[in-house]
Amino acid sequence: MELGKFITLEGGEGAGKTTQAKFLVEALNAAGIETVLTREPGGTFGAEAIRKLVLDGTKDRWSGMTELLLMYAARFDHVEKVIRPALSRGAWVISDRFADSSVAYQGYARGVDLDRVKGVHDAVMGGFGPDLTILFDIDPVIAMKRVETRGEDISRFDAESIDFHKTLRSAFLDIAKENPDRIFTLDAGEKRQGVHMRMIYAVTQKFPELAGRLSQQT
Ligand code: TYD
């Protein structure tokens, strides 16, 4: 039985979700909730090794289907070794990306048939999934400017064209439309503090037991 809650953050590149994930962990910790911050692909020793395989190299290093299988190999290890054990002991888990990214990136953007993506998902994950997903929605033109000025290494996905990122945006919006009870979409083009407040609002809407306990200060 899972006692903790599982929250995932999703969106395109440069949406600011990594910074917001840290803010959310701080807010939950301040409310006395043990929280584990993790990310995908990655989160375990083995999954981080797979992450390197998927993100490094040239754009055409892997086909969409191979990418999907690598993502799910990483995800299974992550769920088995980190996410489920944390939830079982009552900790909350915040993951910077999870399975919706596979639907958006490998399905919509890389062209793997969506039924095939779902088939892999169901075979590997069964009914396991997040209680809440926050989608950071932003115009990809603005987001890619953020990525460029961030000065980090450019991954295989950052190097894709603006059309690829536009496809991703509409993919995530479609996924949100199909899962209105689980996914809360927020405008990530706003200032950091505003995005933070909306994220806290989404969390307290979903988990009313937290109302009044989460700090809105960043
Ligand atoms: P990362 O640098 O963490 O990107 P971001 O900061 O935008 O989250 O790299 C993760 C990349 O992996 C990102 O480009 C999205 C991609 N990805 C997939 O293609 N499929 C997946 O299932 C996941 C989890 C990530």
JSON list of C-alpha atoms and ligand atoms in Angstrom, two decimals:
[
{"chain": "A", "resi": 1, "resn": "MET", "atom": "CA", "xyz": [0.00, 0.00, 0.00]},
{"chain": "A", "resi": 2, "resn": "GLU", "atom": "CA", "xyz": [1.29, 3.44, -0.89]},
{"chain": "A", "resi": 3, "resn": "LEU", "atom": "CA", "xyz": [1.08, 6.01, 1.88]},
{"chain": "A", "resi": 4, "resn": "GLY", "atom": "CA", "xyz": [2.94, 8.93, 0.34]},
{"chain": "A", "resi": 5, "resn": "LYS", "atom": "CA", "xyz": [1.89, 10.94, -2.72]},
{"chain": "A", "resi": 6, "resn": "PHE", "atom": "CA", "xyz": [3.55, 10.95, -6.10]},
{"chain": "A", "resi": 7, "resn": "ILE", "atom": "CA", "xyz": [3.74, 14.26, -7.98]},
{"chain": "A", "resi": 8, "resn": "THR", "atom": "CA", "xyz": [5.31, 14.67, -11.42]},
{"chain": "A", "resi": 9, "resn": "LEU", "atom": "CA", "xyz": [6.34, 17.87, -13.20]},
{"chain": "A", "resi": 10, "resn": "GLU", "atom": "CA", "xyz": [6.15, 17.93, -16.98]},
{"chain": "A", "resi": 11, "resn": "GLY", "atom": "CA", "xyz": [6.68, 20.31, -19.88]},
{"chain": "A", "resi": 12, "resn": "GLY", "atom": "CA", "xyz": [9.04, 21.20, -22.69]},
{"chain": "A", "resi": 13, "resn": "GLU", "atom": "CA", "xyz": [12.63, 22.36, -22.37]},
{"chain": "A", "resi": 14, "resn": "GLY", "atom": "CA", "xyz": [13.30, 25.61, -20.53]},
{"chain": "A", "resi": 15, "resn": "ALA", "atom": "CA", "xyz": [9.92, 25.71, -18.76]},
{"chain": "A", "resi": 16, "resn": "GLY", "atom": "CA", "xyz": [11.57, 26.23, -15.37]},
{"chain": "A", "resi": 17, "resn": "LYS", "atom": "CA", "xyz": [10.22, 23.05, -13.80]},
{"chain": "A", "resi": 18, "resn": "THR", "atom": "CA", "xyz": [13.55, 21.98, -12.32]},
{"chain": "A", "resi": 19, "resn": "THR", "atom": "CA", "xyz": [13.76, 25.19, -10.25]},
{"chain": "A", "resi": 20, "resn": "GLN", "atom": "CA", "xyz": [10.10, 24.88, -9.28]},
{"chain": "A", "resi": 21, "resn": "ALA", "atom": "CA", "xyz": [10.61, 21.25, -8.25]},
{"chain": "A", "resi": 22, "resn": "LYS", "atom": "CA", "xyz": [13.18, 22.42, -5.69]},
{"chain": "A", "resi": 23, "resn": "PHE", "atom": "CA", "xyz": [10.77, 25.08, -4.40]},
{"chain": "A", "resi": 24, "resn": "LEU", "atom": "CA", "xyz": [8.03, 22.48, -4.02]},
{"chain": "A", "resi": 25, "resn": "VAL", "atom": "CA", "xyz": [10.29, 20.16, -2.04]},
{"chain": "A", "resi": 26, "resn": "GLU", "atom": "CA", "xyz": [11.22, 23.05, 0.28]},
{"chain": "A", "resi": 27, "resn": "ALA", "atom": "CA", "xyz": [7.55, 23.91, 0.81]},
{"chain": "A", "resi": 28, "resn": "LEU", "atom": "CA", "xyz": [6.61, 20.30, 1.59]},
{"chain": "A", "resi": 29, "resn": "ASN", "atom": "CA", "xyz": [9.59, 19.84, 3.91]},
{"chain": "A", "resi": 30, "resn": "ALA", "atom": "CA", "xyz": [8.65, 23.05, 5.74]},
{"chain": "A", "resi": 31, "resn": "ALA", "atom": "CA", "xyz": [5.17, 21.54, 6.23]},
{"chain": "A", "resi": 32, "resn": "GLY", "atom": "CA", "xyz": [6.83, 18.54, 7.92]},
{"chain": "A", "resi": 33, "resn": "ILE", "atom": "CA", "xyz": [6.48, 16.12, 5.00]},
{"chain": "A", "resi": 34, "resn": "GLU", "atom": "CA", "xyz": [9.43, 13.92, 4.08]},
{"chain": "A", "resi": 35, "resn": "THR", "atom": "CA", "xyz": [9.93, 14.52, 0.36]},
{"chain": "A", "resi": 36, "resn": "VAL", "atom": "CA", "xyz": [12.15, 12.83, -2.20]},
{"chain": "A", "resi": 37, "resn": "LEU", "atom": "CA", "xyz": [13.19, 14.85, -5.24]},
{"chain": "A", "resi": 38, "resn": "THR", "atom": "CA", "xyz": [14.12, 12.83, -8.28]},
{"chain": "A", "resi": 39, "resn": "ARG", "atom": "CA", "xyz": [14.17, 13.06, -12.07]},
{"chain": "A", "resi": 40, "resn": "GLU", "atom": "CA", "xyz": [13.73, 11.12, -15.29]},
{"chain": "A", "resi": 41, "resn": "PRO", "atom": "CA", "xyz": [15.40, 9.72, -17.15]},
{"chain": "A", "resi": 42, "resn": "GLY", "atom": "CA", "xyz": [17.50, 8.92, -14.07]},
{"chain": "A", "resi": 43, "resn": "GLY", "atom": "CA", "xyz": [17.01, 8.79, -10.33]},
{"chain": "A", "resi": 44, "resn": "THR", "atom": "CA", "xyz": [19.03, 5.61, -9.72]},
{"chain": "A", "resi": 45, "resn": "PHE", "atom": "CA", "xyz": [22.60, 4.62, -10.52]},
{"chain": "A", "resi": 46, "resn": "GLY", "atom": "CA", "xyz": [21.49, 2.43, -13.42]},
{"chain": "A", "resi": 47, "resn": "ALA", "atom": "CA", "xyz": [18.89, 4.84, -14.76]},
{"chain": "A", "resi": 48, "resn": "GLU", "atom": "CA", "xyz": [21.43, 7.69, -14.70]},
{"chain": "A", "resi": 49, "resn": "ALA", "atom": "CA", "xyz": [23.70, 5.53, -16.88]},
{"chain": "A", "resi": 50, "resn": "ILE", "atom": "CA", "xyz": [20.81, 5.03, -19.31]},
{"chain": "A", "resi": 51, "resn": "ARG", "atom": "CA", "xyz": [20.14, 8.80, -19.18]},
{"chain": "A", "resi": 52, "resn": "LYS", "atom": "CA", "xyz": [23.65, 9.44, -20.46]},
{"chain": "A", "resi": 53, "resn": "LEU", "atom": "CA", "xyz": [23.10, 6.99, -23.31]},
{"chain": "A", "resi": 54, "resn": "VAL", "atom": "CA", "xyz": [19.87, 8.68, -24.34]},
{"chain": "A", "resi": 55, "resn": "LEU", "atom": "CA", "xyz": [20.85, 12.34, -23.98]},
{"chain": "A", "resi": 56, "resn": "ASP", "atom": "CA", "xyz": [24.39, 12.32, -25.36]},
{"chain": "A", "resi": 57, "resn": "GLY", "atom": "CA", "xyz": [25.42, 11.99, -28.94]},
{"chain": "A", "resi": 58, "resn": "THR", "atom": "CA", "xyz": [23.97, 12.95, -32.27]},
{"chain": "A", "resi": 59, "resn": "LYS", "atom": "CA", "xyz": [20.27, 13.53, -32.91]},
{"chain": "A", "resi": 60, "resn": "ASP", "atom": "CA", "xyz": [19.85, 10.32, -34.89]},
{"chain": "A", "resi": 61, "resn": "ARG", "atom": "CA", "xyz": [21.74, 8.07, -32.48]},
{"chain": "A", "resi": 62, "resn": "TRP", "atom": "CA", "xyz": [18.54, 6.20, -31.52]},
{"chain": "A", "resi": 63, "resn": "SER", "atom": "CA", "xyz": [15.21, 5.64, -33.21]},
{"chain": "A", "resi": 64, "resn": "GLY", "atom": "CA", "xyz": [12.10, 6.80, -31.35]},
{"chain": "A", "resi": 65, "resn": "MET", "atom": "CA", "xyz": [11.22, 3.20, -30.43]},
{"chain": "A", "resi": 66, "resn": "THR", "atom": "CA", "xyz": [14.68, 2.44, -29.04]},
{"chain": "A", "resi": 67, "resn": "GLU", "atom": "CA", "xyz": [14.50, 5.66, -27.04]},
{"chain": "A", "resi": 68, "resn": "LEU", "atom": "CA", "xyz": [11.14, 4.58, -25.66]},
{"chain": "A", "resi": 69, "resn": "LEU", "atom": "CA", "xyz": [12.52, 1.22, -24.53]},
{"chain": "A", "resi": 70, "resn": "LEU", "atom": "CA", "xyz": [15.53, 2.86, -22.91]},
{"chain": "A", "resi": 71, "resn": "MET", "atom": "CA", "xyz": [13.24, 5.31, -21.10]},
{"chain": "A", "resi": 72, "resn": "TYR", "atom": "CA", "xyz": [11.13, 2.45, -19.78]},
{"chain": "A", "resi": 73, "resn": "ALA", "atom": "CA", "xyz": [14.16, 0.40, -18.71]},
{"chain": "A", "resi": 74, "resn": "ALA", "atom": "CA", "xyz": [15.29, 3.46, -16.74]},
{"chain": "A", "resi": 75, "resn": "ARG", "atom": "CA", "xyz": [11.76, 4.08, -15.42]},
{"chain": "A", "resi": 76, "resn": "PHE", "atom": "CA", "xyz": [11.28, 0.53, -14.16]},
{"chain": "A", "resi": 77, "resn": "ASP", "atom": "CA", "xyz": [14.54, 0.69, -12.22]},
{"chain": "A", "resi": 78, "resn": "HIS", "atom": "CA", "xyz": [13.57, 4.10, -10.83]},
{"chain": "A", "resi": 79, "resn": "VAL", "atom": "CA", "xyz": [10.09, 3.03, -9.72]},
{"chain": "A", "resi": 80, "resn": "GLU", "atom": "CA", "xyz": [11.31, -0.24, -8.25]},
{"chain": "A", "resi": 81, "resn": "LYS", "atom": "CA", "xyz": [14.30, 1.13, -6.35]},
{"chain": "A", "resi": 82, "resn": "VAL", "atom": "CA", "xyz": [13.36, 4.69, -5.41]},
{"chain": "A", "resi": 83, "resn": "ILE", "atom": "CA", "xyz": [9.76, 5.73, -5.99]},
{"chain": "A", "resi": 84, "resn": "ARG", "atom": "CA", "xyz": [7.80, 2.78, -4.59]},
{"chain": "A", "resi": 85, "resn": "PRO", "atom": "CA", "xyz": [10.01, 2.33, -1.49]},
{"chain": "A", "resi": 86, "resn": "ALA", "atom": "CA", "xyz": [9.69, 6.06, -0.71]},
{"chain": "A", "resi": 87, "resn": "LEU", "atom": "CA", "xyz": [5.90, 6.03, -1.11]},
{"chain": "A", "resi": 88, "resn": "SER", "atom": "CA", "xyz": [5.65, 2.90, 1.03]},
{"chain": "A", "resi": 89, "resn": "ARG", "atom": "CA", "xyz": [7.39, 4.56, 3.94]},
{"chain": "A", "resi": 90, "resn": "GLY", "atom": "CA", "xyz": [5.07, 7.55, 3.64]},
{"chain": "A", "resi": 91, "resn": "ALA", "atom": "CA", "xyz": [7.40, 9.97, 1.86]},
{"chain": "A", "resi": 92, "resn": "TRP", "atom": "CA", "xyz": [6.15, 12.15, -0.96]},
{"chain": "A", "resi": 93, "resn": "VAL", "atom": "CA", "xyz": [7.97, 11.87, -4.27]},
{"chain": "A", "resi": 94, "resn": "ILE", "atom": "CA", "xyz": [8.46, 14.74, -6.71]},
{"chain": "A", "resi": 95, "resn": "SER", "atom": "CA", "xyz": [9.77, 13.65, -10.09]},
{"chain": "A", "resi": 96, "resn": "ASP", "atom": "CA", "xyz": [11.08, 16.10, -12.65]},
{"chain": "A", "resi": 97, "resn": "ARG", "atom": "CA", "xyz": [9.42, 14.31, -15.64]},
{"chain": "A", "resi": 98, "resn": "PHE", "atom": "CA", "xyz": [7.83, 10.88, -15.82]},
{"chain": "A", "resi": 99, "resn": "ALA", "atom": "CA", "xyz": [5.74, 8.83, -18.28]},
{"chain": "A", "resi": 100, "resn": "ASP", "atom": "CA", "xyz": [3.90, 11.77, -19.93]},
{"chain": "A", "resi": 101, "resn": "SER", "atom": "CA", "xyz": [7.29, 12.79, -21.33]},
{"chain": "A", "resi": 102, "resn": "SER", "atom": "CA", "xyz": [7.51, 9.45, -23.14]},
{"chain": "A", "resi": 103, "resn": "VAL", "atom": "CA", "xyz": [4.10, 10.02, -24.74]},
{"chain": "A", "resi": 104, "resn": "ALA", "atom": "CA", "xyz": [5.04, 13.58, -25.76]},
{"chain": "A", "resi": 105, "resn": "TYR", "atom": "CA", "xyz": [8.65, 13.03, -26.86]},
{"chain": "A", "resi": 106, "resn": "GLN", "atom": "CA", "xyz": [8.78, 9.48, -28.18]},
{"chain": "A", "resi": 107, "resn": "GLY", "atom": "CA", "xyz": [5.10, 9.32, -29.21]},
{"chain": "A", "resi": 108, "resn": "TYR", "atom": "CA", "xyz": [3.99, 12.69, -30.59]},
{"chain": "A", "resi": 109, "resn": "ALA", "atom": "CA", "xyz": [7.38, 14.21, -31.40]},
{"chain": "A", "resi": 110, "resn": "ARG", "atom": "CA", "xyz": [9.44, 11.19, -32.50]},
{"chain": "A", "resi": 111, "resn": "GLY", "atom": "CA", "xyz": [6.52, 9.46, -34.16]},
{"chain": "A", "resi": 112, "resn": "VAL", "atom": "CA", "xyz": [6.18, 6.17, -32.26]},
{"chain": "A", "resi": 113, "resn": "ASP", "atom": "CA", "xyz": [2.57, 5.05, -32.62]},
{"chain": "A", "resi": 114, "resn": "LEU", "atom": "CA", "xyz": [0.66, 6.20, -29.53]},
{"chain": "A", "resi": 115, "resn": "ASP", "atom": "CA", "xyz": [-0.98, 2.78, -29.05]},
{"chain": "A", "resi": 116, "resn": "ARG", "atom": "CA", "xyz": [2.47, 1.23, -29.04]},
{"chain": "A", "resi": 117, "resn": "VAL", "atom": "CA", "xyz": [3.65, 3.73, -26.40]},
{"chain": "A", "resi": 118, "resn": "LYS", "atom": "CA", "xyz": [0.60, 2.86, -24.30]},
{"chain": "A", "resi": 119, "resn": "GLY", "atom": "CA", "xyz": [1.24, -0.86, -24.79]},
{"chain": "A", "resi": 120, "resn": "VAL", "atom": "CA", "xyz": [4.79, -0.52, -23.48]},
{"chain": "A", "resi": 121, "resn": "HIS", "atom": "CA", "xyz": [3.61, 1.66, -20.62]},
{"chain": "A", "resi": 122, "resn": "ASP", "atom": "CA", "xyz": [0.92, -0.79, -19.51]},
{"chain": "A", "resi": 123, "resn": "ALA", "atom": "CA", "xyz": [3.26, -3.78, -19.80]},
{"chain": "A", "resi": 124, "resn": "VAL", "atom": "CA", "xyz": [5.98, -2.14, -17.70]},
{"chain": "A", "resi": 125, "resn": "MET", "atom": "CA", "xyz": [4.05, 0.05, -15.25]},
{"chain": "A", "resi": 126, "resn": "GLY", "atom": "CA", "xyz": [0.71, -1.71, -14.84]},
{"chain": "A", "resi": 127, "resn": "GLY", "atom": "CA", "xyz": [-1.59, 0.72, -13.08]},
{"chain": "A", "resi": 128, "resn": "PHE", "atom": "CA", "xyz": [1.19, 2.63, -11.32]},
{"chain": "A", "resi": 129, "resn": "GLY", "atom": "CA", "xyz": [1.30, 6.40, -11.90]},
{"chain": "A", "resi": 130, "resn": "PRO", "atom": "CA", "xyz": [1.33, 9.84, -10.33]},
{"chain": "A", "resi": 131, "resn": "ASP", "atom": "CA", "xyz": [-1.43, 11.23, -8.10]},
{"chain": "A", "resi": 132, "resn": "LEU", "atom": "CA", "xyz": [-0.87, 14.70, -9.55]},
{"chain": "A", "resi": 133, "resn": "THR", "atom": "CA", "xyz": [1.00, 16.07, -12.57]},
{"chain": "A", "resi": 134, "resn": "ILE", "atom": "CA", "xyz": [1.80, 19.73, -13.00]},
{"chain": "A", "resi": 135, "resn": "LEU", "atom": "CA", "xyz": [2.31, 20.77, -16.61]},
{"chain": "A", "resi": 136, "resn": "PHE", "atom": "CA", "xyz": [4.54, 23.81, -17.15]},
{"chain": "A", "resi": 137, "resn": "ASP", "atom": "CA", "xyz": [3.25, 25.26, -20.39]},
{"chain": "A", "resi": 138, "resn": "ILE", "atom": "CA", "xyz": [5.31, 27.86, -22.23]},
{"chain": "A", "resi": 139, "resn": "ASP", "atom": "CA", "xyz": [5.78, 29.23, -25.74]},
{"chain": "A", "resi": 140, "resn": "PRO", "atom": "CA", "xyz": [8.76, 27.24, -27.09]},
{"chain": "A", "resi": 141, "resn": "VAL", "atom": "CA", "xyz": [10.33, 30.34, -28.67]},
{"chain": "A", "resi": 142, "resn": "ILE", "atom": "CA", "xyz": [10.63, 31.95, -25.21]},
{"chain": "A", "resi": 143, "resn": "ALA", "atom": "CA", "xyz": [11.64, 28.66, -23.63]},
{"chain": "A", "resi": 144, "resn": "MET", "atom": "CA", "xyz": [14.46, 27.97, -26.08]},
{"chain": "A", "resi": 145, "resn": "LYS", "atom": "CA", "xyz": [15.85, 31.47, -25.43]},
{"chain": "A", "resi": 146, "resn": "ARG", "atom": "CA", "xyz": [15.98, 30.50, -21.74]},
{"chain": "A", "resi": 147, "resn": "VAL", "atom": "CA", "xyz": [17.81, 27.26, -22.60]},
{"chain": "A", "resi": 148, "resn": "GLU", "atom": "CA", "xyz": [20.35, 29.15, -24.72]},
{"chain": "A", "resi": 149, "resn": "THR", "atom": "CA", "xyz": [21.09, 31.69, -21.98]},
{"chain": "A", "resi": 150, "resn": "ARG", "atom": "CA", "xyz": [21.24, 29.02, -19.27]},
{"chain": "A", "resi": 151, "resn": "GLY", "atom": "CA", "xyz": [24.68, 28.00, -20.53]},
{"chain": "A", "resi": 152, "resn": "GLU", "atom": "CA", "xyz": [24.19, 24.28, -19.83]},
{"chain": "A", "resi": 153, "resn": "ASP", "atom": "CA", "xyz": [25.20, 21.45, -22.09]},
{"chain": "A", "resi": 154, "resn": "ILE", "atom": "CA", "xyz": [22.81, 21.06, -25.00]},
{"chain": "A", "resi": 155, "resn": "SER", "atom": "CA", "xyz": [21.16, 17.61, -25.00]},
{"chain": "A", "resi": 156, "resn": "ARG", "atom": "CA", "xyz": [20.03, 15.66, -28.08]},
{"chain": "A", "resi": 157, "resn": "PHE", "atom": "CA", "xyz": [16.54, 17.06, -27.49]},
{"chain": "A", "resi": 158, "resn": "ASP", "atom": "CA", "xyz": [17.58, 20.70, -26.95]},
{"chain": "A", "resi": 159, "resn": "ALA", "atom": "CA", "xyz": [19.25, 20.50, -30.36]},
{"chain": "A", "resi": 160, "resn": "GLU", "atom": "CA", "xyz": [15.97, 19.71, -32.14]},
{"chain": "A", "resi": 161, "resn": "SER", "atom": "CA", "xyz": [14.21, 22.32, -34.29]},
{"chain": "A", "resi": 162, "resn": "ILE", "atom": "CA", "xyz": [11.64, 24.81, -33.04]},
{"chain": "A", "resi": 163, "resn": "ASP", "atom": "CA", "xyz": [8.93, 22.76, -34.82]},
{"chain": "A", "resi": 164, "resn": "PHE", "atom": "CA", "xyz": [9.86, 19.78, -32.68]},
{"chain": "A", "resi": 165, "resn": "HIS", "atom": "CA", "xyz": [9.35, 21.92, -29.56]},
{"chain": "A", "resi": 166, "resn": "LYS", "atom": "CA", "xyz": [6.04, 23.29, -30.88]},
{"chain": "A", "resi": 167, "resn": "THR", "atom": "CA", "xyz": [4.85, 19.71, -31.45]},
{"chain": "A", "resi": 168, "resn": "LEU", "atom": "CA", "xyz": [5.86, 18.91, -27.88]},
{"chain": "A", "resi": 169, "resn": "ARG", "atom": "CA", "xyz": [3.88, 21.80, -26.50]},
{"chain": "A", "resi": 170, "resn": "SER", "atom": "CA", "xyz": [0.67, 20.76, -28.23]},
{"chain": "A", "resi": 171, "resn": "ALA", "atom": "CA", "xyz": [1.36, 17.12, -27.27]},
{"chain": "A", "resi": 172, "resn": "PHE", "atom": "CA", "xyz": [1.50, 17.99, -23.58]},
{"chain": "A", "resi": 173, "resn": "LEU", "atom": "CA", "xyz": [-1.64, 20.11, -23.90]},
{"chain": "A", "resi": 174, "resn": "ASP", "atom": "CA", "xyz": [-3.44, 17.17, -25.55]},
{"chain": "A", "resi": 175, "resn": "ILE", "atom": "CA", "xyz": [-2.29, 14.81, -22.81]},
{"chain": "A", "resi": 176, "resn": "ALA", "atom": "CA", "xyz": [-3.56, 17.29, -20.20]},
{"chain": "A", "resi": 177, "resn": "LYS", "atom": "CA", "xyz": [-6.93, 17.48, -21.94]},
{"chain": "A", "resi": 178, "resn": "GLU", "atom": "CA", "xyz": [-7.23, 13.71, -21.83]},
{"chain": "A", "resi": 179, "resn": "ASN", "atom": "CA", "xyz": [-6.35, 13.56, -18.12]},
{"chain": "A", "resi": 180, "resn": "PRO", "atom": "CA", "xyz": [-8.15, 16.52, -16.55]},
{"chain": "A", "resi": 181, "resn": "ASP", "atom": "CA", "xyz": [-8.38, 14.91, -13.10]},
{"chain": "A", "resi": 182, "resn": "ARG", "atom": "CA", "xyz": [-4.66, 14.26, -12.85]},
{"chain": "A", "resi": 183, "resn": "ILE", "atom": "CA", "xyz": [-2.98, 17.07, -14.78]},
{"chain": "A", "resi": 184, "resn": "PHE", "atom": "CA", "xyz": [-2.97, 20.74, -13.76]},
{"chain": "A", "resi": 185, "resn": "THR", "atom": "CA", "xyz": [-1.64, 23.06, -16.46]},
{"chain": "A", "resi": 186, "resn": "LEU", "atom": "CA", "xyz": [-0.01, 26.33, -15.51]},
{"chain": "A", "resi": 187, "resn": "ASP", "atom": "CA", "xyz": [1.43, 29.21, -17.50]},
{"chain": "A", "resi": 188, "resn": "ALA", "atom": "CA", "xyz": [5.19, 28.87, -17.08]},
{"chain": "A", "resi": 189, "resn": "GLY", "atom": "CA", "xyz": [5.84, 32.09, -18.99]},
{"chain": "A", "resi": 190, "resn": "GLU", "atom": "CA", "xyz": [5.01, 34.10, -15.87]},
{"chain": "A", "resi": 191, "resn": "LYS", "atom": "CA", "xyz": [7.55, 35.28, -13.31]},
{"chain": "A", "resi": 192, "resn": "ARG", "atom": "CA", "xyz": [9.01, 32.66, -10.98]},
{"chain": "A", "resi": 193, "resn": "GLN", "atom": "CA", "xyz": [7.03, 33.76, -7.92]},
{"chain": "A", "resi": 194, "resn": "GLY", "atom": "CA", "xyz": [3.74, 33.66, -9.83]},
{"chain": "A", "resi": 195, "resn": "VAL", "atom": "CA", "xyz": [4.47, 30.18, -11.19]},
{"chain": "A", "resi": 196, "resn": "HIS", "atom": "CA", "xyz": [5.38, 29.05, -7.68]},
{"chain": "A", "resi": 197, "resn": "MET", "atom": "CA", "xyz": [2.09, 30.32, -6.25]},
{"chain": "A", "resi": 198, "resn": "ARG", "atom": "CA", "xyz": [0.08, 28.53, -8.94]},
{"chain": "A", "resi": 199, "resn": "MET", "atom": "CA", "xyz": [1.98, 25.33, -8.32]},
{"chain": "A", "resi": 200, "resn": "ILE", "atom": "CA", "xyz": [1.22, 25.51, -4.58]},
{"chain": "A", "resi": 201, "resn": "TYR", "atom": "CA", "xyz": [-2.41, 26.22, -5.45]},
{"chain": "A", "resi": 202, "resn": "ALA", "atom": "CA", "xyz": [-2.52, 23.09, -7.65]},
{"chain": "A", "resi": 203, "resn": "VAL", "atom": "CA", "xyz": [-1.05, 20.96, -4.88]},
{"chain": "A", "resi": 204, "resn": "THR", "atom": "CA", "xyz": [-3.46, 22.21, -2.21]},
{"chain": "A", "resi": 205, "resn": "GLN", "atom": "CA", "xyz": [-6.43, 21.78, -4.57]},
{"chain": "A", "resi": 206, "resn": "LYS", "atom": "CA", "xyz": [-5.47, 18.14, -5.08]},
{"chain": "A", "resi": 207, "resn": "PHE", "atom": "CA", "xyz": [-4.53, 17.48, -1.47]},
{"chain": "A", "resi": 208, "resn": "PRO", "atom": "CA", "xyz": [-6.84, 19.67, 0.63]},
{"chain": "A", "resi": 209, "resn": "GLU", "atom": "CA", "xyz": [-5.26, 18.30, 3.82]},
{"chain": "A", "resi": 210, "resn": "LEU", "atom": "CA", "xyz": [-2.28, 20.57, 2.99]},
{"chain": "A", "resi": 211, "resn": "ALA", "atom": "CA", "xyz": [-4.29, 23.79, 2.77]},
{"chain": "A", "resi": 212, "resn": "GLY", "atom": "CA", "xyz": [-2.73, 26.46, 4.96]},
{"chain": "A", "resi": 213, "resn": "ARG", "atom": "CA", "xyz": [0.37, 24.35, 5.58]},
{"chain": "A", "resi": 214, "resn": "LEU", "atom": "CA", "xyz": [2.36, 25.12, 2.43]},
{"chain": "A", "resi": 215, "resn": "SER", "atom": "CA", "xyz": [4.51, 28.21, 2.30]},
{"chain": "A", "resi": 216, "resn": "GLN", "atom": "CA", "xyz": [4.17, 30.43, -0.75]},
{"chain": "A", "resi": 217, "resn": "GLN", "atom": "CA", "xyz": [7.52, 32.10, -0.16]},
{"chain": "A", "resi": 218, "resn": "THR", "atom": "CA", "xyz": [10.41, 31.45, -2.52]},
{"chain": "B", "resi": 1, "resn": "TYD", "atom": "P1", "xyz": [16.76, 17.36, -19.11]},
{"chain": "B", "resi": 1, "resn": "TYD", "atom": "O1", "xyz": [18.05, 18.04, -19.35]},
{"chain": "B", "resi": 1, "resn": "TYD", "atom": "O2", "xyz": [16.45, 16.89, -17.74]},
{"chain": "B", "resi": 1, "resn": "TYD", "atom": "O3", "xyz": [15.62, 18.25, -19.70]},
{"chain": "B", "resi": 1, "resn": "TYD", "atom": "P2", "xyz": [14.67, 19.25, -18.96]},
{"chain": "B", "resi": 1, "resn": "TYD", "atom": "O4", "xyz": [15.54, 20.14, -18.10]},
{"chain": "B", "resi": 1, "resn": "TYD", "atom": "O5", "xyz": [13.98, 19.96, -20.05]},
{"chain": "B", "resi": 1, "resn": "TYD", "atom": "O6", "xyz": [13.74, 18.36, -18.16]},
{"chain": "B", "resi": 1, "resn": "TYD", "atom": "O7", "xyz": [16.70, 16.14, -20.11]},
{"chain": "B", "resi": 1, "resn": "TYD", "atom": "C1", "xyz": [15.70, 15.23, -20.13]},
{"chain": "B", "resi": 1, "resn": "TYD", "atom": "C2", "xyz": [15.36, 15.02, -21.57]},
{"chain": "B", "resi": 1, "resn": "TYD", "atom": "O8", "xyz": [14.84, 13.71, -21.77]},
{"chain": "B", "resi": 1, "resn": "TYD", "atom": "C3", "xyz": [14.34, 15.99, -22.07]},
{"chain": "B", "resi": 1, "resn": "TYD", "atom": "O9", "xyz": [14.76, 16.50, -23.30]},
{"chain": "B", "resi": 1, "resn": "TYD", "atom": "C4", "xyz": [13.12, 15.14, -22.30]},
{"chain": "B", "resi": 1, "resn": "TYD", "atom": "C5", "xyz": [13.67, 13.77, -22.55]},
{"chain": "B", "resi": 1, "resn": "TYD", "atom": "N1", "xyz": [12.76, 12.68, -22.15]},
{"chain": "B", "resi": 1, "resn": "TYD", "atom": "C6", "xyz": [12.17, 11.90, -23.13]},
{"chain": "B", "resi": 1, "resn": "TYD", "atom": "O10", "xyz": [12.40, 12.12, -24.33]},
{"chain": "B", "resi": 1, "resn": "TYD", "atom": "N2", "xyz": [11.34, 10.88, -22.77]},
{"chain": "B", "resi": 1, "resn": "TYD", "atom": "C7", "xyz": [11.06, 10.58, -21.47]},
{"chain": "B", "resi": 1, "resn": "TYD", "atom": "O11", "xyz": [10.29, 9.65, -21.16]},
{"chain": "B", "resi": 1, "resn": "TYD", "atom": "C8", "xyz": [11.69, 11.41, -20.46]},
{"chain": "B", "resi": 1, "resn": "TYD", "atom": "C9", "xyz": [11.43, 11.14, -19.01]},
{"chain": "B", "resi": 1, "resn": "TYD", "atom": "C10", "xyz": [12.53, 12.44, -20.86]}
]
